[in-house]
Short mmCIF file of C-alpha atoms in Angstrom, two decimals:
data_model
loop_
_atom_site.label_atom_id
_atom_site.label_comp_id
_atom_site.label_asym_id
_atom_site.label_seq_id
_atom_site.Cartn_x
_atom_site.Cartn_y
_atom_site.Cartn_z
CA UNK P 16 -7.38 0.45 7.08
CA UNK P 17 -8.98 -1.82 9.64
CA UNK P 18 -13.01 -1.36 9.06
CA UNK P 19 -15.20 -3.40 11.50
CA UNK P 20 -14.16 -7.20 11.77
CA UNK P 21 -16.42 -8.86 9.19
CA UNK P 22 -17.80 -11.55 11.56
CA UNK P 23 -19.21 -8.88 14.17
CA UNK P 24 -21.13 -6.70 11.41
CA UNK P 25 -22.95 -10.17 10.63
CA UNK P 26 -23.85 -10.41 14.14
CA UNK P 27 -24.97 -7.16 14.18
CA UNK P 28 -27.19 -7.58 11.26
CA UNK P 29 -28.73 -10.86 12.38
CA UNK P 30 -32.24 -9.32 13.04
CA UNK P 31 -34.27 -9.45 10.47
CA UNK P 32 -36.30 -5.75 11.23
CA UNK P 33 -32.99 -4.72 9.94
CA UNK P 34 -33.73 -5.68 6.81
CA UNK P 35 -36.00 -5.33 3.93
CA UNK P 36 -37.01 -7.90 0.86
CA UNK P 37 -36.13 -11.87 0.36
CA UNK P 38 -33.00 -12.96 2.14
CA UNK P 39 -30.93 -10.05 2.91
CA UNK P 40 -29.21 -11.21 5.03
CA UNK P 41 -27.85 -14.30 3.61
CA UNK P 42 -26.63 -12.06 0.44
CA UNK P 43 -24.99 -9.76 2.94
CA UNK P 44 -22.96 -13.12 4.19
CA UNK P 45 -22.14 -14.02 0.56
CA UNK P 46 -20.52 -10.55 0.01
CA UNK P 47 -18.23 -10.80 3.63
CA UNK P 48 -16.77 -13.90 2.04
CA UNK P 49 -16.37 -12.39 -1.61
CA UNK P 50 -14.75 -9.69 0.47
CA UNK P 51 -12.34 -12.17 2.47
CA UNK P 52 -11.57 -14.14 -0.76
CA UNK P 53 -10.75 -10.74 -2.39
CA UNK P 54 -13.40 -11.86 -5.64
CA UNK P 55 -13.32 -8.36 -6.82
CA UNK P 56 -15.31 -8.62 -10.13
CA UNK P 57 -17.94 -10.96 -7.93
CA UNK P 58 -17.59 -8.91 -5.31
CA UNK P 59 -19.10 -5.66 -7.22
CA UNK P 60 -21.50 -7.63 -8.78
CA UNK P 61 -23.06 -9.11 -5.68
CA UNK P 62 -22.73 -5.52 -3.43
CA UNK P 63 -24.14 -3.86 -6.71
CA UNK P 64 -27.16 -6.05 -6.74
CA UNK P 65 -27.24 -6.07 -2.83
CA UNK P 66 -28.19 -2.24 -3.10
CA UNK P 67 -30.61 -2.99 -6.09
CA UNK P 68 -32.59 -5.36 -4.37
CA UNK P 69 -32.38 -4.48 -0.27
CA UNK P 70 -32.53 -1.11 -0.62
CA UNK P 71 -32.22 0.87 2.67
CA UNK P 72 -31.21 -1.86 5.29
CA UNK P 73 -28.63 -1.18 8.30
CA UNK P 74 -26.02 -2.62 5.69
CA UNK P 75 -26.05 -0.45 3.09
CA UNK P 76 -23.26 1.61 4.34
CA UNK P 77 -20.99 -1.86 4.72
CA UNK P 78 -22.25 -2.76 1.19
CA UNK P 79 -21.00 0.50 -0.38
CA UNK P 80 -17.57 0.34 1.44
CA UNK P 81 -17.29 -3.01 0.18
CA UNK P 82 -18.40 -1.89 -3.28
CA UNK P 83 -15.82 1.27 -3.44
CA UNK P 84 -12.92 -1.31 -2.36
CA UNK P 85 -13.77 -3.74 -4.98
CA UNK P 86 -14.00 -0.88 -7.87
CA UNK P 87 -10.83 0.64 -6.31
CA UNK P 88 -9.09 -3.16 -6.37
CA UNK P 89 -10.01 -3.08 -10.03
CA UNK P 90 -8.38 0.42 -10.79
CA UNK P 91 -11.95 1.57 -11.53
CA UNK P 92 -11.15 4.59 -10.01
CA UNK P 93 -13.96 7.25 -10.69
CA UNK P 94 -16.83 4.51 -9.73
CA UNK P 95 -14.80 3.81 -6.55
CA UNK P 96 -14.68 7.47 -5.87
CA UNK P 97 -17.98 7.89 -6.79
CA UNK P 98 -19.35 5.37 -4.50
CA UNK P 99 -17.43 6.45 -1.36
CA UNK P 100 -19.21 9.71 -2.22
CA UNK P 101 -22.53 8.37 -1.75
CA UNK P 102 -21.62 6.20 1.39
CA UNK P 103 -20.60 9.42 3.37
CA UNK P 104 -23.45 11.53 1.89
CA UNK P 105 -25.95 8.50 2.83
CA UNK P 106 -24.58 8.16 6.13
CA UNK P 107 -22.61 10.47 7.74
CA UNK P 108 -22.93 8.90 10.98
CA UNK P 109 -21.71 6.03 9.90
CA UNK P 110 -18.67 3.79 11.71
CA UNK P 111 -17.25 3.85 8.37
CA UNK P 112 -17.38 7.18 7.62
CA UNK P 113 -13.72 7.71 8.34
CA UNK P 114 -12.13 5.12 6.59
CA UNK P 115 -14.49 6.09 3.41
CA UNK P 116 -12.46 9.29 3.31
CA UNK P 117 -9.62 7.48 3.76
CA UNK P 118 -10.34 5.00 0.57
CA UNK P 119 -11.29 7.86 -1.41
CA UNK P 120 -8.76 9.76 -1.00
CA UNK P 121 -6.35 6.48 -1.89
CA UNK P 122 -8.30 6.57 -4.81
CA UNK P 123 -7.95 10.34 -6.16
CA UNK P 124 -4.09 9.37 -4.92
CA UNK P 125 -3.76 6.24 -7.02
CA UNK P 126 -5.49 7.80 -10.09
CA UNK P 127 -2.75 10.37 -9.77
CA UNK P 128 -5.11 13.28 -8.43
CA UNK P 129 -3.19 14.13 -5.08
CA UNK P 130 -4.42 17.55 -4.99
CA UNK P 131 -8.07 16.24 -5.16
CA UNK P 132 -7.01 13.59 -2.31
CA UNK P 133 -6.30 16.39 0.20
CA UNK P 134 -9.50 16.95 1.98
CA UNK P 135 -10.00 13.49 2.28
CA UNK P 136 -6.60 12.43 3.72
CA UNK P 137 -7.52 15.82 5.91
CA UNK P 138 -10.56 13.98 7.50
CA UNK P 139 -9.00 10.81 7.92
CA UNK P 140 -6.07 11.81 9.35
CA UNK P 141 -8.25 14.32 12.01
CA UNK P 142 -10.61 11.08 12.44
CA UNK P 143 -8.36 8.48 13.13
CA UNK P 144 -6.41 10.76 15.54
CA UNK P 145 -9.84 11.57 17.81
CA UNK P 146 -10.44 8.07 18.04
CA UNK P 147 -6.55 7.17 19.13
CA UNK P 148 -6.22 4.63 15.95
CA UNK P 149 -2.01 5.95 15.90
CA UNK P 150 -0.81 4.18 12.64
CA UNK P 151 -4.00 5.14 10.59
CA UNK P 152 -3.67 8.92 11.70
CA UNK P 153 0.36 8.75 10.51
CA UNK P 154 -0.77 6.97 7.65
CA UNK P 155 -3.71 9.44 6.63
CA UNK P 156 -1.21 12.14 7.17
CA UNK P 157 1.62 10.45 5.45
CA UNK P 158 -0.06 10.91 2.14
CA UNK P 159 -1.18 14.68 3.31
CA UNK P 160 2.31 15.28 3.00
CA UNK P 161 3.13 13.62 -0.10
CA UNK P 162 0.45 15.78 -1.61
CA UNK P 163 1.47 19.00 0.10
CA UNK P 164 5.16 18.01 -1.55
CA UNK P 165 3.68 17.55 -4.81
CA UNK P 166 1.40 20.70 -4.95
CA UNK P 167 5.01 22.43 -3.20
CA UNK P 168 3.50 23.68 -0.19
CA UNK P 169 6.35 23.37 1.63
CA UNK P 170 5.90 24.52 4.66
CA UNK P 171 2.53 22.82 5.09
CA UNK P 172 4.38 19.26 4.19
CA UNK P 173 7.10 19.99 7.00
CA UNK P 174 4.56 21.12 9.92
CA UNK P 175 2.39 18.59 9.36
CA UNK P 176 5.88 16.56 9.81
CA UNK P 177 6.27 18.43 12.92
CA UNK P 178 3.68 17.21 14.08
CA UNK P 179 3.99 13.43 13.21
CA UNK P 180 7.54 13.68 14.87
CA UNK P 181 6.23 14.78 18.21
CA UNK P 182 3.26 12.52 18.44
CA UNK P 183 3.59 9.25 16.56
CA UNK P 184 7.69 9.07 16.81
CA UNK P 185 7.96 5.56 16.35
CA UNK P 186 5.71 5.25 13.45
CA UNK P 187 6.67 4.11 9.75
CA UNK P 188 4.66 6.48 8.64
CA UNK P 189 6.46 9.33 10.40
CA UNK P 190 9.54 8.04 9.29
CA UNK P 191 8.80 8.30 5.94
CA UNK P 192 7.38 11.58 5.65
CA UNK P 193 10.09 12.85 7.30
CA UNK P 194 12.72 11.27 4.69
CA UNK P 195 10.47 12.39 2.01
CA UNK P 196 11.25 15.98 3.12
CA UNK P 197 14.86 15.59 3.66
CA UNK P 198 14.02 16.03 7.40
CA UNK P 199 16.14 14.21 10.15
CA UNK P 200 14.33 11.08 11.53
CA UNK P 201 11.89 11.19 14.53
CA UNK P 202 13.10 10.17 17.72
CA UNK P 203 11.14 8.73 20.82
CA UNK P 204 12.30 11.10 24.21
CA UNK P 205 15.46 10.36 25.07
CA UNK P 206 16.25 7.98 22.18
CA UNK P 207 18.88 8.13 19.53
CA UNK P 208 17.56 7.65 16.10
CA UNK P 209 17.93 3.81 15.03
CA UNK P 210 20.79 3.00 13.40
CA UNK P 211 20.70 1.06 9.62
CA UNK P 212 21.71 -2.05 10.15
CA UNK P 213 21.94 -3.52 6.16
CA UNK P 214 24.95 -4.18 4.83
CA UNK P 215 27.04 -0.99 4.01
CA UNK P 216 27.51 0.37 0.77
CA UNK P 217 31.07 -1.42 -0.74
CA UNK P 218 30.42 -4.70 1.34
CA UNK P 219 29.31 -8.06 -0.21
CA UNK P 220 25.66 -8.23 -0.85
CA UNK P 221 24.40 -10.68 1.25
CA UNK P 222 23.25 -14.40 -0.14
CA UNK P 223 19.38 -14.76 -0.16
CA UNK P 224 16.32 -17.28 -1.36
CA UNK P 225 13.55 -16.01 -2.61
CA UNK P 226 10.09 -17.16 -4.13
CA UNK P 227 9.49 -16.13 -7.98
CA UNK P 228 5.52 -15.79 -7.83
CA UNK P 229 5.45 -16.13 -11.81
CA UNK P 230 6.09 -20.12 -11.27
CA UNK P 231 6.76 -20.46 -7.07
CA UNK P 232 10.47 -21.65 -7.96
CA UNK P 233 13.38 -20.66 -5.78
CA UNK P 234 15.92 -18.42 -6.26
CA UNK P 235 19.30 -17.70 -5.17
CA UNK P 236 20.29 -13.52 -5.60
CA UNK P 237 23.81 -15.00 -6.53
CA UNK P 238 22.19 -16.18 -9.52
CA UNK P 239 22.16 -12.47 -11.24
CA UNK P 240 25.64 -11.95 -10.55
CA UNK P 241 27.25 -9.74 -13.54
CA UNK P 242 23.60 -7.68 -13.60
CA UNK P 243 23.16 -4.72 -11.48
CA UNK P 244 20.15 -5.63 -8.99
CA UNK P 245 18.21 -3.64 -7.47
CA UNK P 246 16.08 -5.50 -4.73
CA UNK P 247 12.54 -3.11 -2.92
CA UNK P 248 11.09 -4.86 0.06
CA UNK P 249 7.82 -3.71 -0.09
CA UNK P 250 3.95 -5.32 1.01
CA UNK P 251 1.05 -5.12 -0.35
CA UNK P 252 -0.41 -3.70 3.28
CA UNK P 253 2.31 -0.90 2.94
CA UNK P 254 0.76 2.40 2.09
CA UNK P 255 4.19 4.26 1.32
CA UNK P 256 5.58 0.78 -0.24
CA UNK P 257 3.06 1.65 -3.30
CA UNK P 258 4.36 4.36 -5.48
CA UNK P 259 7.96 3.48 -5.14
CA UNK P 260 6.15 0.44 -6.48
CA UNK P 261 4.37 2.18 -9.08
CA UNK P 262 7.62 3.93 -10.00
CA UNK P 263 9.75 0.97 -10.22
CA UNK P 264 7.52 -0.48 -13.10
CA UNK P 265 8.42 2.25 -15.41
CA UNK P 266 12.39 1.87 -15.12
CA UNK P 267 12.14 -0.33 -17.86
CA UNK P 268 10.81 1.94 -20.44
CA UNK P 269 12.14 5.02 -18.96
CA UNK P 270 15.88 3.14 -20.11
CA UNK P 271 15.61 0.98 -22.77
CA UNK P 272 19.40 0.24 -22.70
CA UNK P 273 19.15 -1.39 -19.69
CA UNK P 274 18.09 -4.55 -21.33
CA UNK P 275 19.34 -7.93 -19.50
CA UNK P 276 21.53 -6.09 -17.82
CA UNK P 277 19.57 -4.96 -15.44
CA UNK P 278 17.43 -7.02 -12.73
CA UNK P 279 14.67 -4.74 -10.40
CA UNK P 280 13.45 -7.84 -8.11
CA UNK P 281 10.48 -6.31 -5.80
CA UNK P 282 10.68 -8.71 -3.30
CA UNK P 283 7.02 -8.88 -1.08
CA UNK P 284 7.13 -9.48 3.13
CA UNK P 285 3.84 -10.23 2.81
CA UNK P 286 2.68 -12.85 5.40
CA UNK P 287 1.51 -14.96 2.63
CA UNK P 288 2.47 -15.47 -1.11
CA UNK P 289 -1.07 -15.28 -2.57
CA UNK P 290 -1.49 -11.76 -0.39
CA UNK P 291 1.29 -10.17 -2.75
CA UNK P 292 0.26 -12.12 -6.06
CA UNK P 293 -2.95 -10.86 -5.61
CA UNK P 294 -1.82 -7.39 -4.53
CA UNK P 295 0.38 -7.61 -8.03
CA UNK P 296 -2.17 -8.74 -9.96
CA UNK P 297 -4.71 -6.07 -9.16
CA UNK P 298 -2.30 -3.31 -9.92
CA UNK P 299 -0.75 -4.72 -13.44
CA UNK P 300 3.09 -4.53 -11.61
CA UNK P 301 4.23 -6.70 -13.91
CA UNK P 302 7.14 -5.44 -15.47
CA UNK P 303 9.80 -6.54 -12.18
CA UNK P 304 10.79 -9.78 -11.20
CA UNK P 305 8.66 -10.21 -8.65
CA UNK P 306 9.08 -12.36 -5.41
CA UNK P 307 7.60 -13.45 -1.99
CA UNK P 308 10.61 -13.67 1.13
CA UNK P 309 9.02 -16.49 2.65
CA UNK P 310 7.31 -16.74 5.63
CA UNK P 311 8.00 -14.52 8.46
CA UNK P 312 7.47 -10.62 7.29
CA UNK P 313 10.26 -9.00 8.89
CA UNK P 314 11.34 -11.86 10.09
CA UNK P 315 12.07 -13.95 7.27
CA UNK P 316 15.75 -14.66 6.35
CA UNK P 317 15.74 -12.14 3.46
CA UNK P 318 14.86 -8.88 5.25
CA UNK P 319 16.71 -10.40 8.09
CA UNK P 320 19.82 -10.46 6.08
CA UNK P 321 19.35 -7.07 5.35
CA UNK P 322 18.71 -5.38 8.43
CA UNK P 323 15.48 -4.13 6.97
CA UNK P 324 13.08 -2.82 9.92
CA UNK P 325 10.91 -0.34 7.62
CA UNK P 326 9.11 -0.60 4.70
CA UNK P 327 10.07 0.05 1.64
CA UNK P 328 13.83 -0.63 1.68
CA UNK P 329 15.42 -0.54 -1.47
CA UNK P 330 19.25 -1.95 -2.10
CA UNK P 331 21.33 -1.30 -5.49
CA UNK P 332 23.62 -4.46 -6.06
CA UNK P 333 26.68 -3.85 -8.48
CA UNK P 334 27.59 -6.72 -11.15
CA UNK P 335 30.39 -7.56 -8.68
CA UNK P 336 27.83 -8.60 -5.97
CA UNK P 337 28.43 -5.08 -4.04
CA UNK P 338 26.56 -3.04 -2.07
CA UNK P 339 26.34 0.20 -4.52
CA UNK P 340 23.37 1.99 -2.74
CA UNK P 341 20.71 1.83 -0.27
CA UNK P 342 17.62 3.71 1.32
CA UNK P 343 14.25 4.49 0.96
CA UNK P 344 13.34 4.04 -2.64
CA UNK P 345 11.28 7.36 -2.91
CA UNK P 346 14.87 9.36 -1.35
CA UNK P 347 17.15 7.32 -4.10
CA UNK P 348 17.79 7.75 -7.97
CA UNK P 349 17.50 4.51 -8.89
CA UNK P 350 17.72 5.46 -12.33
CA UNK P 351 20.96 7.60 -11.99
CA UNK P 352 22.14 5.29 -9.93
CA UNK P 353 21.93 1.90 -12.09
CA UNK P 354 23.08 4.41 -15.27
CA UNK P 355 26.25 5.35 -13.47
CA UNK P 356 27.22 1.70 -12.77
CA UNK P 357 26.53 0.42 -16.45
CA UNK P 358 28.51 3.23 -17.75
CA UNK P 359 31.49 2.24 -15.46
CA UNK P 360 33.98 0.14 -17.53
#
């Protein structure tokens, strides 16, 4: 979500009718840069004690969002939820209002309450399409689908796909919700679907550096050859990247003979390293080898490599340095997949 650019809300706040007790306004500045710094536990504590003390001002609906993002950041899931709440109860006019429904119903999502997410995502998704914002509208509906899969309301999931086909074509979003329904991909009028262009399944994986954000070394992929890896682009900006990400950090346990056989590298696009440490950090994804591709997103030499043009992209690499599989991570079984090629002699 893109809420209003930091820097113009403190413009817009500059008067000082608009606020009430000792210095408002210069504790309203110190929480924009908690916010851009991405100081979560400072963060809470300052917007907490904003509302405390400045009850009432023309920022309390910014200080709430800020507030439900932090407690949301920190997997504090029922406060965040909780505090959305009052932010669109409190102000229901507010510019925010949308993308309060939107965070809330990431929230229910993340805390693994999809049905409870569903007339959130239902709000964002008719929100962000009035006001023409495209890739928050697929993105509010992507997870409308996901939850309309999981609940197995089928044929809401694949007209609300229907829908995401014939106006947002090009979208990731759309192109995800329709592989998550084992639909065929949206096209743009008069366009053939784009083609994959990775490296096909039997051909040589292709040679790639990476960052390892544990100690910023590099790392050459040739350097697990005689393991089975299994690389996910993913980014910490990337709504459907998250529970394949999620997912991926239970392989281990979920196969216990896997052992150092076995390499799951999530490997981040982010524009910057610290964007998917952080990102890593906040969630507790600690369990893959986790990596940065280096500067460039889609650009950089690793996606580049691998033809990747949408987020997440997952690859299975044999011990022989093979292509074995590849596709959206959600669409694949890793897990059968990896199982079938230790078992092979």
């Amino acid at each position: 979500m893109n809420p209003r650019c930091l820097p113009l809300i403190v413009v817009a706040l500059t008067g000082a009718s608009l606020f009430a007790g000792e210095d408002p306004l210069e504790d309203f500045v110190n929480i924009t840069r908690l916010h851009e710094r991405k100081a979560q536990p400072e963060l809470a504590e300052a917007c907490r004690k904003f509302l405390t003390e400045h009850p009432n001002t023309k920022a309390d609906d910014s200080v709430r969002f800020f507030l439900g993002q932090a407690l949301a950041a920190q997997k504090q899931f029922d406060e965040a939820i909780k505090t959305f709440a009052e932010l669109m109860g409190k102000h229901p006019g507010s510019p925010l209002f949308i993308d309060a429904a939107m965070q809330r119903g990431e929230a229910f999502r993340n805390s693994e309450r999809l049905e409870l997410s569903v007339p959130d995502f239902e709000t964002a998704w008719k929100g962000y399409r009035l006001s023409a914002s495209a890739d928050n509208a697929a993105h509010a509906a992507f997870h409308l689908v996901q939850a309309h899969q999981a609940a197995k309301r089928t044929d809401e999931a694949k007209a609300l796909v229907a829908v995401l086909q014939k106006d947002y074509p090009s979208a990731s979003y759309t192109q995800n919700a329709a592989k998550l329904m084992g639909l065929a991909p949206a096209t743009a009028a008069g366009q053939a679907a784009p083609r994959p262009q990775g490296p096909a399944v039997g051909t040589e994986a292709p040679e790639i550096e990476f960052t390892l954000l544990a100690d910023g070394a590099a790392k050459k992929l040739s350097s697990y050859r005689g393991k089975v890896v299994v690389i996910d682009f993913w980014a910490s900006w990337c709504g459907p990247c998250q529970a394949p990400m999620a997912k991926m950090q239970t392989y281990r346990e979920k196969h216990p003979t896997w052992g150092d056989k076995v390499e799951l590298i999530a490997l981040s696009i982010d524009n910057t390293k610290d964007a998917a440490a952080n990102h890593l950090a906040s969630k507790g994804w600690n369990t893959t080898t986790n990596a940065w591709a280096g500067d460039g997103g889609f650009r950089a030499p690793a996606p580049t490599a691998y033809g990747v043009r949408g987020i997440p992209s997952a690859f299975v690499i044999d011990a022989a340095g093979k292509i074995a599989a590849s596709g959206h991570p959600g669409s694949l079984d890793i897990g059968g997949i990896v199982d079938g090629l230790l078992a092979k002699p």
